[in-house]
Structures are given as structure tokens and as C-alpha cells.
Coordinates of C-alpha atoms in Angstrom, one line a residue:
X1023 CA 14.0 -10.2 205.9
X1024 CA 17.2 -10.7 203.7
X1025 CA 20.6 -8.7 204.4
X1026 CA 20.1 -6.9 201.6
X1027 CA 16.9 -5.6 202.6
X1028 CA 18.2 -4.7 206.0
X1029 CA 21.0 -3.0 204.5
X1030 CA 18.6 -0.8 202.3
X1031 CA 16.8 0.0 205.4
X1032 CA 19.2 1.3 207.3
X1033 CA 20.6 3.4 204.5
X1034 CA 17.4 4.9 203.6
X1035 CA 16.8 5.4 207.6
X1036 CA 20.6 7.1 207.7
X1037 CA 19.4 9.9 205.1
X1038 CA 16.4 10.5 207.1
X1039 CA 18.8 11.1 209.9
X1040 CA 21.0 13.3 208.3
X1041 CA 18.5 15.6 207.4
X1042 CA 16.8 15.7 211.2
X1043 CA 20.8 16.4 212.0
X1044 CA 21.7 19.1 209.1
X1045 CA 18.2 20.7 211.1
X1046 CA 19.3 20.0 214.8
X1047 CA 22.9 21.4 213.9
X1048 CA 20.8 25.0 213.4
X1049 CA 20.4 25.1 216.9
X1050 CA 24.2 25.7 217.8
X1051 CA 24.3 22.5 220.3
X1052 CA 27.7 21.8 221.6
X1053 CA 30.0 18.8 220.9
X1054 CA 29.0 16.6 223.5
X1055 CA 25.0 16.9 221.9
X1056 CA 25.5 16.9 218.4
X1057 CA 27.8 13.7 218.8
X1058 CA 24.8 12.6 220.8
X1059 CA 22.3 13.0 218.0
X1060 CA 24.8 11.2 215.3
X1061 CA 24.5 8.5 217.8
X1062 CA 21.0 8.2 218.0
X1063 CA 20.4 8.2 214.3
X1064 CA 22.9 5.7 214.7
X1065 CA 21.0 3.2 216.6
X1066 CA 17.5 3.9 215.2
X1067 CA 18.9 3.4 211.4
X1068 CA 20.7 -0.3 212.5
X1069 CA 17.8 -1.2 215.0
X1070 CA 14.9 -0.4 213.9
X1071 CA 14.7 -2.5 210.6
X1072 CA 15.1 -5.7 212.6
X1073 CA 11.6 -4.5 215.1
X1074 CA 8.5 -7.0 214.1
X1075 CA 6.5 -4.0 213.2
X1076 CA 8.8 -2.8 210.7
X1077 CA 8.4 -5.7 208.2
X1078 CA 4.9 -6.8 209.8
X1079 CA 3.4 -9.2 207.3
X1080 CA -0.1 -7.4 205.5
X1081 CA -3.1 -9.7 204.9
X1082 CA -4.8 -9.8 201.4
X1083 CA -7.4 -7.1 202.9
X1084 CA -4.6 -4.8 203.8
X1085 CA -2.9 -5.6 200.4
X1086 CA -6.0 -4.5 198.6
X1087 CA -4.2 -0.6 197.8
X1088 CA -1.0 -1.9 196.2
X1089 CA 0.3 -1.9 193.3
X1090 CA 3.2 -3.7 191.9
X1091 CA 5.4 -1.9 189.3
X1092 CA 4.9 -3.3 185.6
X1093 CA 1.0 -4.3 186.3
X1094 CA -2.1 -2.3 186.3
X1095 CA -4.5 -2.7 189.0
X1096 CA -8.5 -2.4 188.4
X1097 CA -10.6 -1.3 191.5
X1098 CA -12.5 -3.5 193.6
X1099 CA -16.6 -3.7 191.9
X1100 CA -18.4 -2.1 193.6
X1101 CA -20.7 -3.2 196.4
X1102 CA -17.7 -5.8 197.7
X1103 CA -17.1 -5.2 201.2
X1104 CA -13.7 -6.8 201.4
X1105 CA -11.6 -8.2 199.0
X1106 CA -12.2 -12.1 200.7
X1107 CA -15.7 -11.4 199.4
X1108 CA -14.3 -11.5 195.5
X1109 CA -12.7 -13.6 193.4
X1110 CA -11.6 -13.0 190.0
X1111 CA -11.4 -17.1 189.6
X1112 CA -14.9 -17.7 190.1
X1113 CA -16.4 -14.6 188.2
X1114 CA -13.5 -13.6 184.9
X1115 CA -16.0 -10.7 183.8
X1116 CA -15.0 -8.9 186.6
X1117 CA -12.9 -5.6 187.3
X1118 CA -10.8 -6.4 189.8
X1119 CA -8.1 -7.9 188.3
X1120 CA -4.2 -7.3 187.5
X1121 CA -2.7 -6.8 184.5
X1122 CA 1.1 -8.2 184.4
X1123 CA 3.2 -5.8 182.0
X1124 CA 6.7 -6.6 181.9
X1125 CA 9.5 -4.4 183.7
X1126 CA 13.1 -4.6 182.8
X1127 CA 13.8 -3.2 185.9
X1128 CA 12.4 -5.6 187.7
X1129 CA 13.7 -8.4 185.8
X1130 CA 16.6 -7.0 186.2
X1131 CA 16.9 -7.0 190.0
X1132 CA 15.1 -10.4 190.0
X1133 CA 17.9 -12.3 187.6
X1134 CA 20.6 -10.9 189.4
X1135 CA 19.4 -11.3 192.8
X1136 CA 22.1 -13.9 193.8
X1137 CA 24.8 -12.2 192.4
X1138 CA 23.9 -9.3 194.1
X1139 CA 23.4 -10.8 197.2
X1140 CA 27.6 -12.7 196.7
X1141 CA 28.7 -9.4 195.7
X1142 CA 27.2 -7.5 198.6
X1143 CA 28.7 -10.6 201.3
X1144 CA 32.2 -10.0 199.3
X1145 CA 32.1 -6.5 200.1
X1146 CA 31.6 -7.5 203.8
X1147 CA 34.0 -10.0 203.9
X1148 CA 36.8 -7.4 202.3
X1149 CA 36.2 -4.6 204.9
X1150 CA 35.8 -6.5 207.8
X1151 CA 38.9 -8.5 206.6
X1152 CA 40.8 -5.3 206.3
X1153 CA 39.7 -4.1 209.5
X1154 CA 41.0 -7.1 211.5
X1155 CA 44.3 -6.3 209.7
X1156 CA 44.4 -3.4 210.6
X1157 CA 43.6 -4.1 214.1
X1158 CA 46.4 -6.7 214.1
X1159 CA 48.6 -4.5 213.0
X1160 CA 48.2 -2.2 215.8
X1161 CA 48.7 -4.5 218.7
X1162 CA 51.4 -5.8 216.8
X1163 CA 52.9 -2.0 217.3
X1164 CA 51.8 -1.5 220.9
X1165 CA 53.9 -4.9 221.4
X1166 CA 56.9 -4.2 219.5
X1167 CA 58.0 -0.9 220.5
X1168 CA 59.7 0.8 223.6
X1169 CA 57.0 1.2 226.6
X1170 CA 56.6 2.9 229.5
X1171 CA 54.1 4.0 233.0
X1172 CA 53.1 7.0 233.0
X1173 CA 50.3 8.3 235.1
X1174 CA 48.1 11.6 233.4
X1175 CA 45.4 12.8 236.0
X1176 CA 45.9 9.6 238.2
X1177 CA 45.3 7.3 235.6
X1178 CA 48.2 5.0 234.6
X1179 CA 49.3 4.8 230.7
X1180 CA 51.3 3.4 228.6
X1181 CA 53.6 5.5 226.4
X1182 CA 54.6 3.7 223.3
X1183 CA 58.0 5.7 221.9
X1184 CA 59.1 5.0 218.3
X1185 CA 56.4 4.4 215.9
X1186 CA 57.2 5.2 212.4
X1187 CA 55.7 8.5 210.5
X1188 CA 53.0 9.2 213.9
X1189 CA 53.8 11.9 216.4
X1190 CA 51.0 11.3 218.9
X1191 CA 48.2 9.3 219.2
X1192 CA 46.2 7.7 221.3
X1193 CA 44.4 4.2 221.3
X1194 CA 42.1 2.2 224.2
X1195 CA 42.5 -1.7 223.6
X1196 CA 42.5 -3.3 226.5
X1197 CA 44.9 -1.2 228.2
X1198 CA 45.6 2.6 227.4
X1199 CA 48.4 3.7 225.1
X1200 CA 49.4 6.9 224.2
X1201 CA 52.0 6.9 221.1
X1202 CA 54.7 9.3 221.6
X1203 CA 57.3 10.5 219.0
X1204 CA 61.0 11.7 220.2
X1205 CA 60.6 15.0 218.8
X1206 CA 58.2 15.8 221.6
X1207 CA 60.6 15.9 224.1
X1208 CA 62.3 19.5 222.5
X1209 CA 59.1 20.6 223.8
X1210 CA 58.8 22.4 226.9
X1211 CA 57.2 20.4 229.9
X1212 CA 53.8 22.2 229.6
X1213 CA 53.4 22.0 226.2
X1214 CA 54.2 18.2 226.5
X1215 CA 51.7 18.0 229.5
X1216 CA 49.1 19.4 227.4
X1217 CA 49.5 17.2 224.4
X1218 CA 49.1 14.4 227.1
X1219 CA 46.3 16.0 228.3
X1220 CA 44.6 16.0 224.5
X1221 CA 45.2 12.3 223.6
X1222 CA 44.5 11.5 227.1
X1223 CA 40.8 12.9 226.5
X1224 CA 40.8 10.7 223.5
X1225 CA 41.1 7.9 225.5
X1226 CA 38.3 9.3 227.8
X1227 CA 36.2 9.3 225.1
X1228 CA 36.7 5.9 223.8
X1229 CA 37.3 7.3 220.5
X1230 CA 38.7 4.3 219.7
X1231 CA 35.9 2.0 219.7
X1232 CA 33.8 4.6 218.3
X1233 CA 36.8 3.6 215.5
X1234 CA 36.3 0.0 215.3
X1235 CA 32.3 0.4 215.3
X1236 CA 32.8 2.8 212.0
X1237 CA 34.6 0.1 210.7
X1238 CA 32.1 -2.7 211.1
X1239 CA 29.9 -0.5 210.1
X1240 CA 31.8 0.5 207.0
X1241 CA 31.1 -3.1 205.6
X1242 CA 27.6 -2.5 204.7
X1243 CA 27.2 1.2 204.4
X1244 CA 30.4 1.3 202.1
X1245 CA 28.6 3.3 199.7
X1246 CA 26.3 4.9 201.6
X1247 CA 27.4 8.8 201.8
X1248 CA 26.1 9.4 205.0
X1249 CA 28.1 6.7 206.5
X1250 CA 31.1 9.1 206.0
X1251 CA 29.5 12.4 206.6
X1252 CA 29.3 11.1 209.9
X1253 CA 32.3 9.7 210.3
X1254 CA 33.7 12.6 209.6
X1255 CA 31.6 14.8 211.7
X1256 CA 32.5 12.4 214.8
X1257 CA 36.0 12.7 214.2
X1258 CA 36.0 16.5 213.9
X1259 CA 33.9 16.9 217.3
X1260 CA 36.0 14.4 219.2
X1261 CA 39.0 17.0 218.2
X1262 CA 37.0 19.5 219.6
X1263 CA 36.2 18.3 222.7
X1264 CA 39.7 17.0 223.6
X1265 CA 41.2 20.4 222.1
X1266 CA 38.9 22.1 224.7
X1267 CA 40.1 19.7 227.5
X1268 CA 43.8 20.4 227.1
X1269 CA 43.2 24.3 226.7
X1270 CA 41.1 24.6 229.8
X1271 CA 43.9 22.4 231.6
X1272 CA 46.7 24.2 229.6
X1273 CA 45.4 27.7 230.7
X1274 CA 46.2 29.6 227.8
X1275 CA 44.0 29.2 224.6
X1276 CA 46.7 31.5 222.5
X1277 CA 49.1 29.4 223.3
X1278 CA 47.3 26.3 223.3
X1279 CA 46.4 26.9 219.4
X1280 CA 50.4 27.9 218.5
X1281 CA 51.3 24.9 219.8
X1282 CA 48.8 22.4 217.7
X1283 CA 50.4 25.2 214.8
X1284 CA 53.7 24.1 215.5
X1285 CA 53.1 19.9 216.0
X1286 CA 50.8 20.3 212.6
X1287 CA 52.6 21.9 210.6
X1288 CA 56.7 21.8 211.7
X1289 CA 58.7 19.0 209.4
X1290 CA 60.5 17.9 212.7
X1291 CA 57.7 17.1 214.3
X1292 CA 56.8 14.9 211.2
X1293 CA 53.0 15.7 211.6
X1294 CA 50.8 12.2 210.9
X1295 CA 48.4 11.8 213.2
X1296 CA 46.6 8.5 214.9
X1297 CA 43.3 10.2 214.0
X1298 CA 43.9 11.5 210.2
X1299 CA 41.5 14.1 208.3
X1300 CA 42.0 16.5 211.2
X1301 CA 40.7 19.6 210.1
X1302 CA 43.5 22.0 211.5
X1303 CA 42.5 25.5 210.9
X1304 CA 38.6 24.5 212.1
X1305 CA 40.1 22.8 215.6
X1306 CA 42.5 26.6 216.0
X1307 CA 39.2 28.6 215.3
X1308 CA 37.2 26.5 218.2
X1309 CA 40.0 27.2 220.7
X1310 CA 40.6 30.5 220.2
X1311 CA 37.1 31.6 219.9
X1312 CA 35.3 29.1 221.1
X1313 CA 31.2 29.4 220.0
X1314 CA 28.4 30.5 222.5
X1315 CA 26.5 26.9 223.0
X1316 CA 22.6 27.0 223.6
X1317 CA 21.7 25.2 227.0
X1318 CA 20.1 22.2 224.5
X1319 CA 21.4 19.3 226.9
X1320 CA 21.0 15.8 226.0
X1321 CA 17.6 14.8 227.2
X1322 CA 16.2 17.7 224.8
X1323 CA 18.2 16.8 222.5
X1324 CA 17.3 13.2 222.5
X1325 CA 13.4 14.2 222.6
X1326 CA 14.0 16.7 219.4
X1327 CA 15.6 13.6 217.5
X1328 CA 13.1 11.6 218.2
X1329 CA 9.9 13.7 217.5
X1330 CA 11.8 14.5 214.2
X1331 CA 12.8 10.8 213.4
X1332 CA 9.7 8.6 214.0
X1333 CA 8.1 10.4 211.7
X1334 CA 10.7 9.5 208.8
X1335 CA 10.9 6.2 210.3
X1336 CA 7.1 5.4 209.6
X1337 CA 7.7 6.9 206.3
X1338 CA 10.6 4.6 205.4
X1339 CA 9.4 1.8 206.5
X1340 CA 6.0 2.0 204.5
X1341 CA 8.2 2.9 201.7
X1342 CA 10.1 -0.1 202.3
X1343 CA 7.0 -2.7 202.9
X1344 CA 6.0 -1.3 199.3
X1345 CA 8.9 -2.2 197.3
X1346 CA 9.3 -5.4 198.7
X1347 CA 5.5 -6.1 198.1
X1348 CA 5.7 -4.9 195.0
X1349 CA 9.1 -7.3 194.1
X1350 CA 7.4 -10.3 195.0
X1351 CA 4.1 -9.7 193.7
X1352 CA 5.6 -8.8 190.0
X1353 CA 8.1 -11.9 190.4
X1354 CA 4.8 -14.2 191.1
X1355 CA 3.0 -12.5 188.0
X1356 CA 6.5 -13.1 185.8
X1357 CA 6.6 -17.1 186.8
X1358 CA 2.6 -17.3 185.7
X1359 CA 3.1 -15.4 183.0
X1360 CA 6.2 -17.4 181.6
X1361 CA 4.1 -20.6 182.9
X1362 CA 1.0 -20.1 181.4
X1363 CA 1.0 -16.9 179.0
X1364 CA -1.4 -15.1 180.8
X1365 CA -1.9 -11.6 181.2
X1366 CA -4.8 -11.2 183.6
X1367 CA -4.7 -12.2 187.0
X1368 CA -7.3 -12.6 190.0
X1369 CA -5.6 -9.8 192.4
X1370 CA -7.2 -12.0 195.4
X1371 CA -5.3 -14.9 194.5
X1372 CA -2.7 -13.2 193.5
X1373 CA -1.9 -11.7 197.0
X1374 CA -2.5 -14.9 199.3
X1375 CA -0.6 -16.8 196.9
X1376 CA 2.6 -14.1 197.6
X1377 CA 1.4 -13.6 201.1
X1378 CA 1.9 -17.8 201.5
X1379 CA 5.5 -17.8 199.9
X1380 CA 6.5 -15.4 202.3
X1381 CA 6.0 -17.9 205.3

């Protein structure tokens, strides 16, 4: 299987996912499930392309239903019991046959198959390349600035003081940060305790692999919609959950929200924060009103996703099987064609001759 297959597998598996998850999300499950889900999809979309049964090679027999795009395919005569029986070779007056018809398509995608393939690797190369950067760039902050111990519910943290344009953050890289800006301190203690308390949750999360995974991940679903749907999605519901940490610690929910009001939204607080796209007025609703969750834990949750999924799963993979079959089978009927200038081909020795430069 190529990279670029695998990469159109696990996008078409992705949308599959996002509809069993715009379905699951009807159900009212809480944070903790519905990030569950998005990470099930997850690992079903990147794994299951590379199973053996997914790309299990067909015989000619099983081959004996398809159809490549750009040919016409005549039924088997009847009487024949299996396509080994036949051979359009040794009897041309025949009906079972195909017909090669060219397809610009097709020619398309088979002259530009390299060049898709180096574009595709370049696209790769650029995010993963940006996301080292990027990575650099942050330990190279963690390093340079003023540090200091604290300890936040007996675990012990750094507290990084003095990065530009970010008023808290937090970040899990070997050892536990928590970016700080000095306009936190006109804060009163408890306030300040709870804003630990949220980035500290963060950290309990390990939001910030979930972070570097989007970003490998980033490198070959860069156009994939999805891909950022769910990105999104997570970074909203890991808000959530460590919003509903500090408030429950913080032990007033009114107060909890005016005080993500002020850090938001007050110039002195210069409000950047480590995990951007924060949807503000979303994250003030949750804690003020947070929603009545069904009792969907994560077992059922995991069992719904999967009942829902394997289905699409079986359909994208036979969806799959096909248009490769089809690619290769029209590219064999192209070369012959160019070769020889015929039209008419034994299908039989069509298919074991594909089914041999597969191997």
C-alpha cells in the first residue's frame, strides 16, 4: 500500500467518524466521553488502513464483479462456473471480455502520480518541519526565562514569569510548566489559586501531547476538514473540563466566570493564551450553567462507536479496494493499448496479469 493510499484511507475513514460523532454528540455525553469518541475515531481512521484485511489481495474469481472506470465489461457466458474455466485468449468469439475506453481522469492521476506523491512528501516535510520549530522554540522559552517551585495539589511545578504577549499557559515536556504573566499577581490570592488550578488541569490532561499528536497528524490530513473540526472540538472540551476543575475547587461558579471575563478581556492582562481559539463566551455559559450529562460512561460509549463505525469501516474499505482495482486494471489496459492498439481484452488475463504486478 503507498502513502498516498494510506493517507486517502484514513481521511475517508475520518468523515465516517465525524458523522458517527455529529450522531453520538445527540446524546448529551459529557467532556470526558465525547473526547473519548474523537479519540477512538482517531485510532480506527490511522490504524485500521494498515490491518491485512483491509487491503487483502482478491483472486481473479473474486475480481470477476469489477469494473474499471473507462472500460466496459461483458458478463461471464453462460454455463462457466468460474472465471478459471474461460479464457477470452483461447476462444475471441466470446462475451466475456473488456473493452478499454480511455479516461482523462485516469490518465490524469496516472501521469502525475510521482509528482503527486513529491508534492504530498513536501507537504510532510513542511509541517513536521514547522512543528519541530515550534517545539524548539518552546523549550528554548522554558530555558530562557525567570523560574520558579511551586507545588499546586502536592505536585511540584515550575512557574515560568516573563514570556512575551501570553498571560498563562500551561505545557508538559518533560517536566511541568506553568507560564505566568506579572499582571496576575494584582490578582487576589484566590483568584490566582484558581487560575493555577485551571492550567494545572491542563497539565493533568496532557493537553499538550494531545498538541504535538495534532501536529504530526496535521502533516497528512492538512486538507482534510475533519482534521480540524476535531482539533477544535478537543481544544474546546479540554477548556471545559479544566474550567469545571478550577470552579469546583474555586467554589463560586459566578465568580469563577467574572474572573475568566476579566483575564479575557482586560488590556492589562494582555489576554493571549497558550491554547488559542478559546471560545470565551461558550467556556462562561458551561460554568455558569453547566449541562445535565446522560450517565453514557465510556465503556458505552466506546461500544456505541464501534457498532456505528465498523460498519462504515467495511464500507470504506470496499470502497477503497475498488478504486485501487480499478487504477491498476485501467493503467494495464492503457500500456496494451498504447503497445498494441487494441481495444478488446481477455478479462481473465487481464486480472491475473494486474493481480501478478501487485506482488
Amino acid at each position: 500500500m503507498s502513502f498516498i493510499t494510506y493517507v486517502l484511507s484514513t481521511i475517508l475513514l475520518s468523515w465516517v467518524g465525524g458523522l458517527v460523532y455529529l450522531g453520538f454528540r445527540q446524546t448529551n455525553p459529557g467532556a470526558k466521553a465525547r473526547r473519548g469518541m474523537i479519540w477512538l475515531i482517531l485510532v480506527i481512521s490511522l490504524l485500521a488502513p494498515l490491518t491485512p484485511p483491509f487491503f487483502q489481495t482478491h483472486s481473479p474469481e473474486a475480481l470477476h464483479t469489477a469494473s474499471a472506470a473507462g472500460t466496459v465489461i461483458a458478463p461471464i457466458p453462460v454455463g462457466t462456473e468460474s472465471i478459471n474455466d474461460f479464457c477470452h485468449c483461447a476462444q475471441p468469439h466470446a462475451g466475456d471480455v473488456l473493452l478499454y475506453q480511455a479516461s482523462r481522469v485516469y490518465d490524469w492521476l496516472l501521469a502525475n502520480r510521482t509528482a503527486i506523491a513529491w508534492l504530498q512528501a513536501g507537504v510532510t516535510l513542511f509541517v513536521l518541519l514547522r512543528l519541530l520549530l515550534g517545539l524548539g522554540r518552546l523549550l528554548r522559552v522554558t530555558r530562557r526565562h525567570r523560574r520558579e517551585r511551586i507545588e499546586v495539589d502536592g505536585h511540584t511545578l515550575w512557574l515560568v514569569r516573563g514570556v512575551p504577549r501570553l498571560t498563562a499557559g500551561s505545557l508538559r515536556l518533560g517536566s511541568k510548566y506553568i507560564f505566568w504573566h506579572d499582571s496576575l499577581d494584582a490578582l487576589d490570592p484566590a483568584a490566582r489559586q484558581a487560575i493555577l488550578w485551571h492550567e494545572h488541569a491542563h497539565i493533568r490532561q496532557f493537553n499538550t501531547a494531545e498538541k504535538l499528536f495534532f501536529g504530526l497528524l496535521q502533516s497528512i490530513w492538512l486538507l482534510n476538514p475533519v482534521y480540524y473540526w476535531f482539533a477544535r472540538d478537543l481544544e474546546l472540551l479540554s477548556e471545559y473540563m479544566a474550567d469545571e476543575f478550577a470552579a469546583r475547587r474555586y467554589g463560586n461558579r459566578k465568580q469563577y466566570a467574572q474572573l475568566l471575563l476579566t483575564v479575557k478581556s482586560e488590556r492589562r492582562f494582555a489576554p493571549v493564551h497558550f491554547f488559542k481559539g478559546s471560545r470565551l463566551k461558550s467556556r462562561i455559559q458551561t460554568v455558569l450553567a453547566p449541562q445535565k450529562q446522560s450517565r453514557l460512561h465510556y465503556l458505552p460509549a466506546f461500544v456505541i462507536g464501534l457498532v456505528f463505525l465498523f460498519p462504515g469501516e467495511l464500507y470504506t474499505r470496499d470502497l477503497i479496494r475498488e478504486q485501487i482495482r480499478d487504477i491498476e486494471v485501467y493503467r494495464f489496459l492503457s500500456e496494451q493499448n498504447h503497445e498494441t492498439g487494441k481495444t478488446e481484452f481477455c478479462r481473465k488475463c487481464t486480472y491475473e496479469a494486474v493481480e501478478q504486478s501487485c506482488y
